XYZ file of C-alpha atoms in Angstrom:
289
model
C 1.893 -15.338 39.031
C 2.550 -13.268 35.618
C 0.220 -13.399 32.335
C 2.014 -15.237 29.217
C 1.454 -13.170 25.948
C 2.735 -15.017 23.051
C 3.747 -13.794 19.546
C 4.809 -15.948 16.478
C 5.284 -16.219 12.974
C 3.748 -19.629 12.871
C 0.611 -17.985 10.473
C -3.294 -18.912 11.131
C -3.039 -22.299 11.385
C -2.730 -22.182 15.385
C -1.436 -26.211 15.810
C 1.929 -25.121 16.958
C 0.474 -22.405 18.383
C -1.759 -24.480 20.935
C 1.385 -26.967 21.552
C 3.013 -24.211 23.429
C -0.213 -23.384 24.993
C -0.755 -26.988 25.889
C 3.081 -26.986 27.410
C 2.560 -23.815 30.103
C -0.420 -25.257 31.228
C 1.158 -28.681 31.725
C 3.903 -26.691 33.978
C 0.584 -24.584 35.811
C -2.517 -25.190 34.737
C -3.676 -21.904 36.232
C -1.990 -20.007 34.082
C -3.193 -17.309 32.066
C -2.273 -17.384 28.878
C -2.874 -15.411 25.714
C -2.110 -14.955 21.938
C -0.831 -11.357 20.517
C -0.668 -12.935 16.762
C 0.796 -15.694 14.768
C 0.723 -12.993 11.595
C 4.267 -11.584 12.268
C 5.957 -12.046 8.646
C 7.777 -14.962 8.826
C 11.584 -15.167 9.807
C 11.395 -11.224 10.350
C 12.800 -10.288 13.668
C 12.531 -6.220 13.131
C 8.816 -6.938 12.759
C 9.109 -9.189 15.985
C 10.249 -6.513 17.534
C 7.887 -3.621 16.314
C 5.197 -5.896 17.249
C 6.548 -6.456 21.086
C 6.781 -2.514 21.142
C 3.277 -2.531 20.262
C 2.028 -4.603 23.860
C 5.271 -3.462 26.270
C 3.176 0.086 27.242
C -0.540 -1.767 28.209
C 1.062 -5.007 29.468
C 1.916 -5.395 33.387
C 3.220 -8.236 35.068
C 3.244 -10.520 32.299
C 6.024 -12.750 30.479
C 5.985 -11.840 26.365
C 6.870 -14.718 24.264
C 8.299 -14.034 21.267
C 9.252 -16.846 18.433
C 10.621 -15.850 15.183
C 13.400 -18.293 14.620
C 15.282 -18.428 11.161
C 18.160 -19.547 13.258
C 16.589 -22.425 14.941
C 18.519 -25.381 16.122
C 21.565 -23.479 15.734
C 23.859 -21.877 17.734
C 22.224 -18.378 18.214
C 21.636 -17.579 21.978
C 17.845 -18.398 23.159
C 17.403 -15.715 26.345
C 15.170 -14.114 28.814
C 15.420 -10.660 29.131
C 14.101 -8.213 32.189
C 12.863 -5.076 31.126
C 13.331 -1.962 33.505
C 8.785 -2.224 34.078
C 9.852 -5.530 35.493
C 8.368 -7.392 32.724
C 10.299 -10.331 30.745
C 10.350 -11.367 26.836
C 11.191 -14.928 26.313
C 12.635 -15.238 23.123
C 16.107 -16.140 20.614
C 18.528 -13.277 20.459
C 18.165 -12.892 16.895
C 17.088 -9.040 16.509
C 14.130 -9.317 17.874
C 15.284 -7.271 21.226
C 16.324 -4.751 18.743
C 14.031 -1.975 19.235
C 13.275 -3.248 23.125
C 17.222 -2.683 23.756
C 17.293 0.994 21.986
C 13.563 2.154 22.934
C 12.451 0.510 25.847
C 15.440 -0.332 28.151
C 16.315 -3.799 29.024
C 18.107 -4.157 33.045
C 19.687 -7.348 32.049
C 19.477 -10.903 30.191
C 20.255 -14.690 30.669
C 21.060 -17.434 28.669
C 18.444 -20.177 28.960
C 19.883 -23.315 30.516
C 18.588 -26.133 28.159
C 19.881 -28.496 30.533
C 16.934 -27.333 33.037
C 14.594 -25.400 31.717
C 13.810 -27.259 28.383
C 10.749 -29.373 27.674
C 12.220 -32.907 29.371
C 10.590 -35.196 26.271
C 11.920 -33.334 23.457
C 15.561 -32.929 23.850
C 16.633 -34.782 20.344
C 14.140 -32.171 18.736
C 15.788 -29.087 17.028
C 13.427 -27.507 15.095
C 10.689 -26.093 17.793
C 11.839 -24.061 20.265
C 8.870 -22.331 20.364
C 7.312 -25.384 22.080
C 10.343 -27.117 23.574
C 12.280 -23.874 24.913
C 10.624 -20.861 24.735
C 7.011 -21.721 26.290
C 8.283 -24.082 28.704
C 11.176 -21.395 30.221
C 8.344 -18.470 30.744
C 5.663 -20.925 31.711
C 8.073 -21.570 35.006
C 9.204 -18.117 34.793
C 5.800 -16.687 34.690
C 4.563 -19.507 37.693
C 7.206 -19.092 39.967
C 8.918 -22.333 39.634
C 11.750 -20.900 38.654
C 13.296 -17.252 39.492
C 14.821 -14.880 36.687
C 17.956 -15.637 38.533
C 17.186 -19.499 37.408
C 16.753 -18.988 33.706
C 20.630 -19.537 33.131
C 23.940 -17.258 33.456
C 23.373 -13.549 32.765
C 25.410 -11.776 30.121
C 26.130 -8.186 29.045
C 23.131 -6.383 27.696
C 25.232 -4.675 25.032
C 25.545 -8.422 23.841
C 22.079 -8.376 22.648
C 21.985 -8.643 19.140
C 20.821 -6.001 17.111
C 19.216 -6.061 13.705
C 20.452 -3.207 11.379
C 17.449 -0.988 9.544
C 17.529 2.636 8.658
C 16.512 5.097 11.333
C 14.658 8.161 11.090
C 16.592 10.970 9.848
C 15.845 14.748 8.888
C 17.766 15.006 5.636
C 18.279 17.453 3.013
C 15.833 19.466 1.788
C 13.565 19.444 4.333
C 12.741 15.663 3.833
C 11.747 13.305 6.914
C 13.198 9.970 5.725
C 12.679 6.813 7.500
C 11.324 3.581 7.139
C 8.274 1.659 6.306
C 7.844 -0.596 8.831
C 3.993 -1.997 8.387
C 2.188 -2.126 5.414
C -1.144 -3.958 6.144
C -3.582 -5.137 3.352
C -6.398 -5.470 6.178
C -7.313 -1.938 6.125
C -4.379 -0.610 3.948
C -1.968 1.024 6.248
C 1.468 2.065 5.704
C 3.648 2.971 9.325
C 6.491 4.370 9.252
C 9.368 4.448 12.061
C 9.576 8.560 11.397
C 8.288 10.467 14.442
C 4.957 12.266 14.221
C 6.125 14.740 16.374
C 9.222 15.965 13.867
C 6.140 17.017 11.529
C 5.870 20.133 13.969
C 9.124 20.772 14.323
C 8.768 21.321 10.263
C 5.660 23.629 10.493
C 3.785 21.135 9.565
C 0.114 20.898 11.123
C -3.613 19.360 10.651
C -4.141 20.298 7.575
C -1.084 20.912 5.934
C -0.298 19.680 2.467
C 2.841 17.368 2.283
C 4.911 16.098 -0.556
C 5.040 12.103 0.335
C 7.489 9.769 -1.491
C 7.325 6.116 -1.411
C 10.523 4.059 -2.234
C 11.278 0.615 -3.167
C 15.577 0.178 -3.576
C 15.400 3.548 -4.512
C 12.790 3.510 -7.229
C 9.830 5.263 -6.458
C 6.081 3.713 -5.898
C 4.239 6.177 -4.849
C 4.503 9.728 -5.076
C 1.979 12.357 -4.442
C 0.947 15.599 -2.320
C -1.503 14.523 0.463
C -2.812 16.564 3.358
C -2.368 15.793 6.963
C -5.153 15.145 9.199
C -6.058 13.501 12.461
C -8.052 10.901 11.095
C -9.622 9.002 8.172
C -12.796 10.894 8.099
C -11.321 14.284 7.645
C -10.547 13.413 3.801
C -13.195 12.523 1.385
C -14.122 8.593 0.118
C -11.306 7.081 -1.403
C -9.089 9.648 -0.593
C -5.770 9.413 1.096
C -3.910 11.506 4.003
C -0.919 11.226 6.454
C -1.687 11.324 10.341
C -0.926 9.735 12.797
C -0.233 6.348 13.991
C -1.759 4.586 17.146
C 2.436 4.192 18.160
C 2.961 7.611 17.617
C 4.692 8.021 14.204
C 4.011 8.885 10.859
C 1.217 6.546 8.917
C -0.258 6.723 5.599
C -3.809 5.419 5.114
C -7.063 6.020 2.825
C -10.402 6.777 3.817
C -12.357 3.385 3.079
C -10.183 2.423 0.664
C -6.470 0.332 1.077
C -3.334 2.772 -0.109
C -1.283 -0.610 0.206
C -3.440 -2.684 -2.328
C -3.876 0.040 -4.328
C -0.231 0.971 -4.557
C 1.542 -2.688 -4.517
C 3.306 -1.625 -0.972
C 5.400 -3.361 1.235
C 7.470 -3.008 4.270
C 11.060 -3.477 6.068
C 14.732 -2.027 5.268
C 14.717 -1.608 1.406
C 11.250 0.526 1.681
C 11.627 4.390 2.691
C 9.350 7.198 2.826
C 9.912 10.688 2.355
C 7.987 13.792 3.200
C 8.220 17.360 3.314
C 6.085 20.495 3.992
C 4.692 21.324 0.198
C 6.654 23.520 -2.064
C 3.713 23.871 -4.303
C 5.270 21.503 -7.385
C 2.674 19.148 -9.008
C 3.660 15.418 -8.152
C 5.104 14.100 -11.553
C 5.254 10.405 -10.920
C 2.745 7.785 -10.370
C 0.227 7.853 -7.822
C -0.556 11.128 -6.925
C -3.863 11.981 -4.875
């Protein structure tokens, strides 16, 4: 018997939430069952899928549920995938398995059989598949009842839909470009989807001054020359610094402060970052540290 670990968009008001809760245990009561977050931002699959990379490396034997469904009652494909650590995801094909396809490695994927392996009281119901689909399929997945094989008819992994976003890229001038895929008003952090490990590759080390850009469509945010360390506490109060994130890439944050709040940031596709080793130039637009 697997673990269920489910992930929404539904927000903190957990009704829906404990629905599909309530239909796993009503296929296995023994079940264990747990919530990642309901905080993903709604209808946005590339975060759905950052957040799933998050859990895959400290999760084993378990069955991820994933609902972020613009597309719901329509016509996009709802699937179980198996990973290549024998886990599952349970989820639409809607970009979510975006960065589990290119990152993670998925051995193959099935169309979910509605005709079986749907909620049985809840068929003329189109707008929660979270419920009527998607907990019901990996609560017999994860229990046994049903094998992988049982989910529905496989089809070709490269079929998988992919949401487009910018990758990381080493571009001109010695820039590091990528994206900004978190920015969290909780404690402030910006993450980006650039490898902390290129920052070598640059001569850049702990302790090394870099020239960071923020950019909104191309208009800049934030701009400013901040040093890179391993962790908050190696900058003063209030100050900010680029290390490391807990995923391995390049993250912004401020020592007991919030460098989101206090710079209006946000995250996904039209939001880039840039950052180089120093050349030594004063900073000349707004928000410099």
């Amino acid at each position: 018997m697997r673990a269920i670990l489910i992930q929404t968009d539904f927000g903190p008001d957990h009704l829906s939430a404990s629905a599909m809760t309530g239909v796993c245990r009503g296929v296995c009561p023994e079940l264990s069952i747990y919530e990642a977050t309901h905080m993903i931002r709604p209808f946005d699959v590339l975060n759905a899928s950052d957040a799933l990379m998050y859990n895959l490396p400290f999760w084993k034997e378990t069955v991820f549920v994933s609902v972020v469904d613009p597309g719901v009652g329509t016509r996009r494909r709802s699937c179980a995938a198996k990973l290549r650590d024998g886990n599952f995801i349970v989820t639409p094909d809607n970009g979510t398995l975006t960065y589990v396809k290119q990152r993670w490695g998925i051995e193959e994927v099935r169309e979910i059989d509605q005709t079986i392996n749907r909620y049985h009281s809840t068929r003329d119901i189109y707008v929660f598949h979270g419920r009527d689909v998607y907990a019901y399929c990996a609560a017999r997945l994860a229990s046994g009842v049903i094998s992988f094989e049982e989910v529905g008819p496989a089809y070709p992994v490269e079929d998988i839909v992919e949401a487009p976003y910018p990758v990381p890229e080493i571009g001109p001038e010695g820039f590091l470009t990528g994206m900004v895929i978190e920015a969290s008003e909780h404690f402030g952090l910006v993450n980006s989807n650039i490898p902390f490990s290129w920052l070598a590759q640059k001569g850049i080390q702990y302790g090394t001054p870099v020239d960071v850009e923020i950019l909104h469509k191309d208009r800049p945010v934030f701009v400013g020359t901040l040093a890179v360390e391993r962790s908050f506490g190696y900058v003063a109060p209030h100050d900010a610094l680029v290390m490391q994130s807990e995923t391995g890439t390049v993250s912004l944050g401020e020592n007991l402060g919030n460098f989101v709040t206090r710079h209006n940031l946000d995250f996904g596709c039209d939001w880039t970052i840039r950052l180089r080793k120093s050349t030594g130039i004063p900073a000349t637009a707004g928000g410099a540290q």
